[in-house]
Amino acid sequence: MTSNPAVPPSAMMTANFRPAPDTGPYPAPAPASAGHLAPVTTGAHHNLAILLFAVVVLVTLAITLWVGRRGQAAEDFYAGGRGFSPLQNGFALSGDYLSAASFLGVTGLIALYGYDGVLYSIGFLVAWLVVLMLVAELVRNSGRYTLADVLALRMRERPLRAAAGSASVVVTLLYLIAQMVGAGSLVTLLLGTSSGQAKTWAIVGVGALMIIYVTVGGMKATTWIQIVKAFVLIVGAVLLTVLVLIRFHGNLAELMRSAAQGSGHGQAYLEPGLKYGATATSRLDFFSLGLGLVLGTAGLPHILSRFYTVPTARAARRSTMWAIGMIGAFYLMAIVLGLGATALVGAKAVQAANPAGNTAVPLLALHLGGGAGSTAGVVLFALISAIAFATILAVVAGLTLAASAAFAHDLYARAWRRAARPEATEREELVVARAAAVVIGAVAIVLSLFAQQLNTAFLVGLAFAVAASANLPTLLYSLFWSRFTTRGAVWSVYGGLVPAVLLVIFSPVVSGAKTAIFPGVDFHWFPLENPGLVSIPLGFLAGWIGTLTSQEAADPDKYAELEVRSLTGAGAA
Amino acid sequence: MAQQERFDWWAAQPLGRTAVREAAKARQTAPTARPAVVPAQAAAPVPVAAAPAAPEPPVVDAAEVYRAVQASEAFQDIRRSYRGFVFPATGVFLGWYLLYLGAQAAAPELMRRQIAGPLNVAWLGGLLQFASTFVLTWLYARNARTKRDRAALGLRWDTQDQLR
């Protein structure tokens, strides 16, 4: 309640370069370690929550089996038959993008850090303008199934597919592990246990489900799951937002004032710097994160492959517009929900339930329904928890599919295939894709089990930074620069990928800070948590230098083909 | 043309068909000359009666076709209207976003200044980011719809016909 903004407690935590334990470069869907977890509620809530979780699993499995019955060509597996409407794909894009990190993480950050949490949502939204204007239509027109398809059109195929395919697998795997570690924490948290075993089973269960979705249903089933999930998520968000607004009689200024009071920081809650303002380094870190967020989205393989599920570039554009509308509306509601949680539940209670604030929305639902003892509160809590669970399931399915497509279509069938061997048949490629989904799912399960102590935020932040450093420069150069060469493309991918990974290894995330992965040792020399500020320019620079120094000149015929195809849609798949 | 049937959302499909046939004829008589690509709007929608009269050359050099289309005025118009909008717009929204982001790091005092009630410069900037994103989305879509879509589609069928 003090309105003295001088030294808020959370600002003290930022003194050692690390803004906060659990919410580094990306809002964490769940905190770093199981030890921090405390059951939100007990008893009846969880029975109902389990029941609704089971409903979510059954519905998604039913969709998968029903959709998976027919149409199992490559076009169906990778691109869902390309027959989705813009509205459907808009929902699916939102579904892929709004992970638990958004629904629980961003709202939690807003609940705890006020304005600094709002900044996340803005980065996530503005990123879509890059997708809309520079990427969506051109990628739809010139590619077939993956990002590397676009690049391979004008470059030597094998080195390029090897580079872009590997980068895609790395990005999606990092993202996947982050989501699954988060899923483990979240599911156990929402079910009211904090035992390590329950968490392990939750991760294995989620992993098994996602493998089934992808291998049985392919892109078609994954897309329908995204659509259903996005719809339910938005309905849930609207419901809670309306309830919050009714509580405050539609007076947003009153909501902001109550939230500032409930936060315990007073006016500082509504000002920048509560989380990222302590030192110049932490402010620079936030800039780096913001850069990674705004440029990373356009390089995320599971987002790019969504554009192949619609018939034309125009449909890709319209689906992106739908997605921007829904995602923008969602983040506006997330601000209201975050403020509402602080105003009604109070920052102390939110933080007590979960130090990263990830349960702010379920707690808000419980409160809005009438509190822990009331039936409405219990129902609302269980409902919101089930929506969060559906969110996780859908996102991991989308990620697995993107990773398996990059592996089978780019690496196995093209980059790694010896020139002497006959081309892989479609059937063979699909078998490999399904096998890859199983293997990638299994790898993700195992890594997630080992990574349970690892900061999930760091993994997703890294995924965004790698996507922005490795995938985006190559893609943009390829689409817009006529003199770009194969060497430039390959250098650009590795020149972004390697620094991004290295800088994270030598950042305070891994060593040298209290909350690091290896807190005991200190080999960090890079002061920032997020590598984007350095690695993204390096990716662009490497592509430029690689092109200038390359022996072969760019093939103007190939560029003509790419340009004509990408802008007109001639010969589009 | 099974592919064409999937794009029934657009009525302009048959446009430019005759222009292509004429271009194909021109190519036959003078193989070294680049096929003239006529803007889609210029072609009158005549029934397909002319089609069987113009047999395609047996082998089409795809690279040549793409180079010709790329050099055509119709394509350069599309390219100009796309880049002319997208490049400045990207500069504007990225610059505006980075300015806003940088202001938290460089000028926190400015961002704290109160405007009305609990609203300060930082919140206003954030809400304006939402607004500018929506506005730019709409502007981009309008630009694409009015300046590019029709011509791009005409050119698409043109190019595909030449490639067959």
mmCIF file of N, CA and C in Angstrom, chain A residues 427-518:
data_model
loop_
_atom_site.group_PDB
_atom_site.id
_atom_site.type_symbol
_atom_site.label_atom_id
_atom_site.label_comp_id
_atom_site.label_asym_id
_atom_site.label_seq_id
_atom_site.Cartn_x
_atom_site.Cartn_y
_atom_site.Cartn_z
ATOM 1 N N ARG A 427 5.630 -41.496 -49.930
ATOM 2 C CA ARG A 427 5.250 -42.452 -48.913
ATOM 3 C C ARG A 427 6.364 -42.635 -47.883
ATOM 4 N N GLU A 428 7.571 -42.776 -48.441
ATOM 5 C CA GLU A 428 8.740 -42.970 -47.591
ATOM 6 C C GLU A 428 8.949 -41.746 -46.680
ATOM 7 N N GLU A 429 8.798 -40.571 -47.293
ATOM 8 C CA GLU A 429 9.010 -39.344 -46.534
ATOM 9 C C GLU A 429 8.005 -39.238 -45.387
ATOM 10 N N LEU A 430 6.769 -39.655 -45.653
ATOM 11 C CA LEU A 430 5.748 -39.545 -44.616
ATOM 12 C C LEU A 430 5.989 -40.527 -43.484
ATOM 13 N N VAL A 431 6.470 -41.724 -43.854
ATOM 14 C CA VAL A 431 6.813 -42.687 -42.804
ATOM 15 C C VAL A 431 7.880 -42.087 -41.902
ATOM 16 N N VAL A 432 8.883 -41.469 -42.546
ATOM 17 C CA VAL A 432 9.956 -40.846 -41.768
ATOM 18 C C VAL A 432 9.407 -39.700 -40.927
ATOM 19 N N ALA A 433 8.480 -38.920 -41.501
ATOM 20 C CA ALA A 433 7.920 -37.800 -40.747
ATOM 21 C C ALA A 433 7.218 -38.287 -39.488
ATOM 22 N N ARG A 434 6.449 -39.386 -39.630
ATOM 23 C CA ARG A 434 5.739 -39.898 -38.452
ATOM 24 C C ARG A 434 6.731 -40.448 -37.431
ATOM 25 N N ALA A 435 7.731 -41.169 -37.954
ATOM 26 C CA ALA A 435 8.752 -41.690 -37.049
ATOM 27 C C ALA A 435 9.460 -40.527 -36.355
ATOM 28 N N ALA A 436 9.733 -39.460 -37.141
ATOM 29 C CA ALA A 436 10.417 -38.310 -36.552
ATOM 30 C C ALA A 436 9.567 -37.677 -35.460
ATOM 31 N N ALA A 437 8.241 -37.643 -35.681
ATOM 32 C CA ALA A 437 7.368 -37.077 -34.651
ATOM 33 C C ALA A 437 7.486 -37.876 -33.365
ATOM 34 N N VAL A 438 7.530 -39.219 -33.514
ATOM 35 C CA VAL A 438 7.663 -40.063 -32.329
ATOM 36 C C VAL A 438 9.004 -39.799 -31.653
ATOM 37 N N VAL A 439 10.083 -39.774 -32.468
ATOM 38 C CA VAL A 439 11.415 -39.594 -31.894
ATOM 39 C C VAL A 439 11.552 -38.209 -31.260
ATOM 40 N N ILE A 440 11.099 -37.179 -31.991
ATOM 41 C CA ILE A 440 11.214 -35.823 -31.450
ATOM 42 C C ILE A 440 10.380 -35.685 -30.182
ATOM 43 N N GLY A 441 9.188 -36.294 -30.218
ATOM 44 C CA GLY A 441 8.369 -36.274 -29.007
ATOM 45 C C GLY A 441 9.084 -36.946 -27.849
ATOM 46 N N ALA A 442 9.693 -38.104 -28.129
ATOM 47 C CA ALA A 442 10.397 -38.832 -27.074
ATOM 48 C C ALA A 442 11.585 -38.029 -26.564
ATOM 49 N N VAL A 443 12.343 -37.447 -27.509
ATOM 50 C CA VAL A 443 13.493 -36.629 -27.100
ATOM 51 C C VAL A 443 13.018 -35.467 -26.229
ATOM 52 N N ALA A 444 11.937 -34.839 -26.659
ATOM 53 C CA ALA A 444 11.420 -33.708 -25.882
ATOM 54 C C ALA A 444 10.993 -34.154 -24.491
ATOM 55 N N ILE A 445 10.357 -35.339 -24.410
ATOM 56 C CA ILE A 445 9.943 -35.843 -23.093
ATOM 57 C C ILE A 445 11.161 -36.019 -22.203
ATOM 58 N N VAL A 446 12.196 -36.714 -22.757
ATOM 59 C CA VAL A 446 13.375 -37.012 -21.949
ATOM 60 C C VAL A 446 14.080 -35.717 -21.529
ATOM 61 N N LEU A 447 14.287 -34.824 -22.510
ATOM 62 C CA LEU A 447 14.968 -33.573 -22.176
ATOM 63 C C LEU A 447 14.161 -32.769 -21.168
ATOM 64 N N SER A 448 12.842 -32.789 -21.315
ATOM 65 C CA SER A 448 12.020 -32.038 -20.373
ATOM 66 C C SER A 448 12.144 -32.599 -18.969
ATOM 67 N N LEU A 449 12.255 -33.933 -18.888
ATOM 68 C CA LEU A 449 12.406 -34.529 -17.566
ATOM 69 C C LEU A 449 13.707 -34.067 -16.934
ATOM 70 N N PHE A 450 14.775 -34.003 -17.756
ATOM 71 C CA PHE A 450 16.049 -33.531 -17.223
ATOM 72 C C PHE A 450 16.022 -32.023 -16.976
ATOM 73 N N ALA A 451 15.204 -31.348 -17.753
ATOM 74 C CA ALA A 451 15.207 -29.881 -17.696
ATOM 75 C C ALA A 451 14.217 -29.344 -16.683
ATOM 76 N N GLN A 452 13.664 -30.217 -15.857
ATOM 77 C CA GLN A 452 12.624 -29.749 -14.937
ATOM 78 C C GLN A 452 13.102 -28.629 -14.036
ATOM 79 N N GLN A 453 14.385 -28.643 -13.733
ATOM 80 C CA GLN A 453 14.918 -27.591 -12.871
ATOM 81 C C GLN A 453 15.293 -26.364 -13.677
ATOM 82 N N LEU A 454 15.171 -26.492 -14.981
ATOM 83 C CA LEU A 454 15.665 -25.429 -15.851
ATOM 84 C C LEU A 454 14.614 -24.355 -16.028
ATOM 85 N N ASN A 455 15.074 -23.160 -16.200
ATOM 86 C CA ASN A 455 14.160 -22.039 -16.374
ATOM 87 C C ASN A 455 13.468 -22.124 -17.736
ATOM 88 N N THR A 456 12.164 -22.323 -17.709
ATOM 89 C CA THR A 456 11.438 -22.461 -18.968
ATOM 90 C C THR A 456 11.495 -21.176 -19.778
ATOM 91 N N ALA A 457 11.539 -20.071 -19.073
ATOM 92 C CA ALA A 457 11.561 -18.782 -19.756
ATOM 93 C C ALA A 457 12.788 -18.663 -20.643
ATOM 94 N N PHE A 458 13.886 -19.145 -20.146
ATOM 95 C CA PHE A 458 15.129 -19.046 -20.880
ATOM 96 C C PHE A 458 15.034 -19.852 -22.172
ATOM 97 N N LEU A 459 14.366 -20.990 -22.121
ATOM 98 C CA LEU A 459 14.249 -21.820 -23.320
ATOM 99 C C LEU A 459 13.392 -21.155 -24.392
ATOM 100 N N VAL A 460 12.261 -20.618 -24.005
ATOM 101 C CA VAL A 460 11.408 -19.988 -25.011
ATOM 102 C C VAL A 460 12.057 -18.723 -25.532
ATOM 103 N N GLY A 461 12.686 -17.977 -24.642
ATOM 104 C CA GLY A 461 13.393 -16.778 -25.076
ATOM 105 C C GLY A 461 14.468 -17.124 -26.068
ATOM 106 N N LEU A 462 15.151 -18.221 -25.811
ATOM 107 C CA LEU A 462 16.189 -18.674 -26.729
ATOM 108 C C LEU A 462 15.572 -19.084 -28.064
ATOM 109 N N ALA A 463 14.443 -19.775 -28.003
ATOM 110 C CA ALA A 463 13.770 -20.179 -29.244
ATOM 111 C C ALA A 463 13.430 -18.961 -30.093
ATOM 112 N N PHE A 464 12.879 -17.924 -29.459
ATOM 113 C CA PHE A 464 12.563 -16.704 -30.202
ATOM 114 C C PHE A 464 13.822 -16.057 -30.754
ATOM 115 N N ALA A 465 14.873 -15.997 -29.910
ATOM 116 C CA ALA A 465 16.100 -15.339 -30.340
ATOM 117 C C ALA A 465 16.753 -16.111 -31.480
ATOM 118 N N VAL A 466 16.742 -17.444 -31.402
ATOM 119 C CA VAL A 466 17.332 -18.241 -32.477
ATOM 120 C C VAL A 466 16.524 -18.074 -33.759
ATOM 121 N N ALA A 467 15.207 -18.073 -33.633
ATOM 122 C CA ALA A 467 14.367 -17.888 -34.817
ATOM 123 C C ALA A 467 14.654 -16.540 -35.465
ATOM 124 N N ALA A 468 14.798 -15.499 -34.631
ATOM 125 C CA ALA A 468 15.056 -14.160 -35.176
ATOM 126 C C ALA A 468 16.462 -14.056 -35.749
ATOM 127 N N SER A 469 17.425 -14.790 -35.173
ATOM 128 C CA SER A 469 18.815 -14.655 -35.625
ATOM 129 C C SER A 469 19.132 -15.550 -36.810
ATOM 130 N N ALA A 470 18.573 -16.757 -36.827
ATOM 131 C CA ALA A 470 18.944 -17.726 -37.857
ATOM 132 C C ALA A 470 17.953 -17.756 -39.017
ATOM 133 N N ASN A 471 16.665 -17.747 -38.721
ATOM 134 C CA ASN A 471 15.674 -17.937 -39.782
ATOM 135 C C ASN A 471 15.289 -16.640 -40.489
ATOM 136 N N LEU A 472 15.070 -15.598 -39.717
ATOM 137 C CA LEU A 472 14.532 -14.388 -40.340
ATOM 138 C C LEU A 472 15.502 -13.708 -41.316
ATOM 139 N N PRO A 473 16.812 -13.525 -40.952
ATOM 140 C CA PRO A 473 17.700 -12.861 -41.910
ATOM 141 C C PRO A 473 17.757 -13.596 -43.250
ATOM 142 N N THR A 474 17.891 -14.921 -43.205
ATOM 143 C CA THR A 474 17.946 -15.693 -44.444
ATOM 144 C C THR A 474 16.680 -15.517 -45.254
ATOM 145 N N LEU A 475 15.560 -15.592 -44.567
ATOM 146 C CA LEU A 475 14.279 -15.500 -45.264
ATOM 147 C C LEU A 475 14.126 -14.136 -45.941
ATOM 148 N N LEU A 476 14.438 -13.072 -45.215
ATOM 149 C CA LEU A 476 14.259 -11.732 -45.776
ATOM 150 C C LEU A 476 15.240 -11.467 -46.915
ATOM 151 N N TYR A 477 16.509 -11.817 -46.704
ATOM 152 C CA TYR A 477 17.486 -11.649 -47.780
ATOM 153 C C TYR A 477 17.030 -12.411 -49.021
ATOM 154 N N SER A 478 16.606 -13.630 -48.806
ATOM 155 C CA SER A 478 16.232 -14.497 -49.905
ATOM 156 C C SER A 478 15.082 -13.907 -50.715
ATOM 157 N N LEU A 479 14.109 -13.336 -49.997
ATOM 158 C CA LEU A 479 12.927 -12.810 -50.672
ATOM 159 C C LEU A 479 13.191 -11.466 -51.334
ATOM 160 N N PHE A 480 14.101 -10.667 -50.769
ATOM 161 C CA PHE A 480 14.186 -9.286 -51.230
ATOM 162 C C PHE A 480 15.520 -8.871 -51.832
ATOM 163 N N TRP A 481 16.547 -9.694 -51.724
ATOM 164 C CA TRP A 481 17.864 -9.262 -52.179
ATOM 165 C C TRP A 481 18.288 -10.110 -53.366
ATOM 166 N N SER A 482 18.371 -9.481 -54.549
ATOM 167 C CA SER A 482 18.618 -10.269 -55.761
ATOM 168 C C SER A 482 20.022 -10.862 -55.777
ATOM 169 N N ARG A 483 20.983 -10.245 -55.072
ATOM 170 C CA ARG A 483 22.350 -10.752 -55.174
ATOM 171 C C ARG A 483 22.703 -11.782 -54.103
ATOM 172 N N PHE A 484 21.758 -12.112 -53.284
ATOM 173 C CA PHE A 484 21.989 -13.072 -52.195
ATOM 174 C C PHE A 484 22.397 -14.441 -52.753
ATOM 175 N N THR A 485 23.413 -15.059 -52.162
ATOM 176 C CA THR A 485 23.900 -16.340 -52.682
ATOM 177 C C THR A 485 23.728 -17.461 -51.661
ATOM 178 N N THR A 486 24.028 -18.672 -52.140
ATOM 179 C CA THR A 486 23.906 -19.832 -51.266
ATOM 180 C C THR A 486 24.806 -19.691 -50.047
ATOM 181 N N ARG A 487 26.046 -19.243 -50.310
ATOM 182 C CA ARG A 487 26.948 -19.108 -49.180
ATOM 183 C C ARG A 487 26.408 -18.089 -48.177
ATOM 184 N N GLY A 488 25.897 -16.980 -48.692
ATOM 185 C CA GLY A 488 25.317 -15.989 -47.805
ATOM 186 C C GLY A 488 24.195 -16.584 -46.967
ATOM 187 N N ALA A 489 23.356 -17.392 -47.602
ATOM 188 C CA ALA A 489 22.220 -17.982 -46.889
ATOM 189 C C ALA A 489 22.698 -18.914 -45.789
ATOM 190 N N VAL A 490 23.665 -19.776 -46.140
ATOM 191 C CA VAL A 490 24.143 -20.743 -45.150
ATOM 192 C C VAL A 490 24.852 -20.012 -44.004
ATOM 193 N N TRP A 491 25.678 -19.038 -44.354
ATOM 194 C CA TRP A 491 26.367 -18.267 -43.311
ATOM 195 C C TRP A 491 25.367 -17.560 -42.423
ATOM 196 N N SER A 492 24.336 -17.034 -43.042
ATOM 197 C CA SER A 492 23.352 -16.284 -42.283
ATOM 198 C C SER A 492 22.651 -17.169 -41.245
ATOM 199 N N VAL A 493 22.329 -18.410 -41.663
ATOM 200 C CA VAL A 493 21.674 -19.321 -40.715
ATOM 201 C C VAL A 493 22.616 -19.645 -39.560
ATOM 202 N N TYR A 494 23.831 -20.117 -39.904
ATOM 203 C CA TYR A 494 24.745 -20.503 -38.832
ATOM 204 C C TYR A 494 25.265 -19.283 -38.082
ATOM 205 N N GLY A 495 25.435 -18.171 -38.810
ATOM 206 C CA GLY A 495 25.935 -16.952 -38.170
ATOM 207 C C GLY A 495 24.959 -16.377 -37.160
ATOM 208 N N GLY A 496 23.685 -16.752 -37.255
ATOM 209 C CA GLY A 496 22.739 -16.341 -36.230
ATOM 210 C C GLY A 496 22.569 -17.403 -35.168
ATOM 211 N N LEU A 497 22.531 -18.658 -35.627
ATOM 212 C CA LEU A 497 22.261 -19.781 -34.724
ATOM 213 C C LEU A 497 23.367 -19.942 -33.690
ATOM 214 N N VAL A 498 24.624 -19.988 -34.171
ATOM 215 C CA VAL A 498 25.736 -20.280 -33.264
ATOM 216 C C VAL A 498 25.936 -19.176 -32.214
ATOM 217 N N PRO A 499 26.017 -17.888 -32.613
ATOM 218 C CA PRO A 499 26.155 -16.862 -31.570
ATOM 219 C C PRO A 499 25.001 -16.866 -30.581
ATOM 220 N N ALA A 500 23.785 -17.080 -31.071
ATOM 221 C CA ALA A 500 22.642 -17.063 -30.153
ATOM 222 C C ALA A 500 22.818 -18.117 -29.069
ATOM 223 N N VAL A 501 23.190 -19.328 -29.494
ATOM 224 C CA VAL A 501 23.346 -20.406 -28.520
ATOM 225 C C VAL A 501 24.545 -20.137 -27.609
ATOM 226 N N LEU A 502 25.669 -19.708 -28.201
ATOM 227 C CA LEU A 502 26.877 -19.468 -27.409
ATOM 228 C C LEU A 502 26.664 -18.362 -26.374
ATOM 229 N N LEU A 503 26.043 -17.272 -26.816
ATOM 230 C CA LEU A 503 25.857 -16.154 -25.898
ATOM 231 C C LEU A 503 24.988 -16.547 -24.714
ATOM 232 N N VAL A 504 24.032 -17.438 -24.967
ATOM 233 C CA VAL A 504 23.203 -17.873 -23.846
ATOM 234 C C VAL A 504 24.017 -18.730 -22.885
ATOM 235 N N ILE A 505 24.885 -19.592 -23.456
ATOM 236 C CA ILE A 505 25.701 -20.439 -22.595
ATOM 237 C C ILE A 505 26.580 -19.583 -21.680
ATOM 238 N N PHE A 506 27.066 -18.452 -22.227
ATOM 239 C CA PHE A 506 27.943 -17.607 -21.418
ATOM 240 C C PHE A 506 27.203 -16.425 -20.808
ATOM 241 N N SER A 507 25.909 -16.564 -20.644
ATOM 242 C CA SER A 507 25.115 -15.497 -20.040
ATOM 243 C C SER A 507 24.860 -15.838 -18.570
ATOM 244 N N PRO A 508 24.359 -14.870 -17.810
ATOM 245 C CA PRO A 508 24.043 -15.163 -16.407
ATOM 246 C C PRO A 508 22.900 -16.158 -16.244
ATOM 247 N N VAL A 509 22.238 -16.529 -17.340
ATOM 248 C CA VAL A 509 21.177 -17.537 -17.215
ATOM 249 C C VAL A 509 21.781 -18.882 -16.851
ATOM 250 N N VAL A 510 22.950 -19.169 -17.406
ATOM 251 C CA VAL A 510 23.545 -20.488 -17.224
ATOM 252 C C VAL A 510 24.459 -20.537 -16.002
ATOM 253 N N SER A 511 25.223 -19.476 -15.781
ATOM 254 C CA SER A 511 26.139 -19.529 -14.636
ATOM 255 C C SER A 511 26.311 -18.147 -14.039
ATOM 256 N N GLY A 512 26.789 -18.117 -12.810
ATOM 257 C CA GLY A 512 27.214 -16.864 -12.218
ATOM 258 C C GLY A 512 26.132 -16.072 -11.512
ATOM 259 N N ALA A 513 24.896 -16.534 -11.546
ATOM 260 C CA ALA A 513 23.855 -15.840 -10.807
ATOM 261 C C ALA A 513 23.180 -16.838 -9.870
ATOM 262 N N LYS A 514 22.509 -16.307 -8.886
ATOM 263 C CA LYS A 514 21.871 -17.184 -7.899
ATOM 264 C C LYS A 514 20.845 -18.099 -8.539
ATOM 265 N N THR A 515 20.162 -17.577 -9.553
ATOM 266 C CA THR A 515 19.077 -18.340 -10.153
ATOM 267 C C THR A 515 19.525 -19.095 -11.404
ATOM 268 N N ALA A 516 20.825 -19.137 -11.682
ATOM 269 C CA ALA A 516 21.312 -19.763 -12.902
ATOM 270 C C ALA A 516 21.129 -21.276 -12.863
ATOM 271 N N ILE A 517 21.317 -21.893 -14.046
ATOM 272 C CA ILE A 517 21.206 -23.352 -14.123
ATOM 273 C C ILE A 517 22.306 -23.994 -13.291
ATOM 274 N N PHE A 518 23.514 -23.439 -13.382
ATOM 275 C CA PHE A 518 24.621 -23.915 -12.553
ATOM 276 C C PHE A 518 25.028 -22.792 -11.602
#
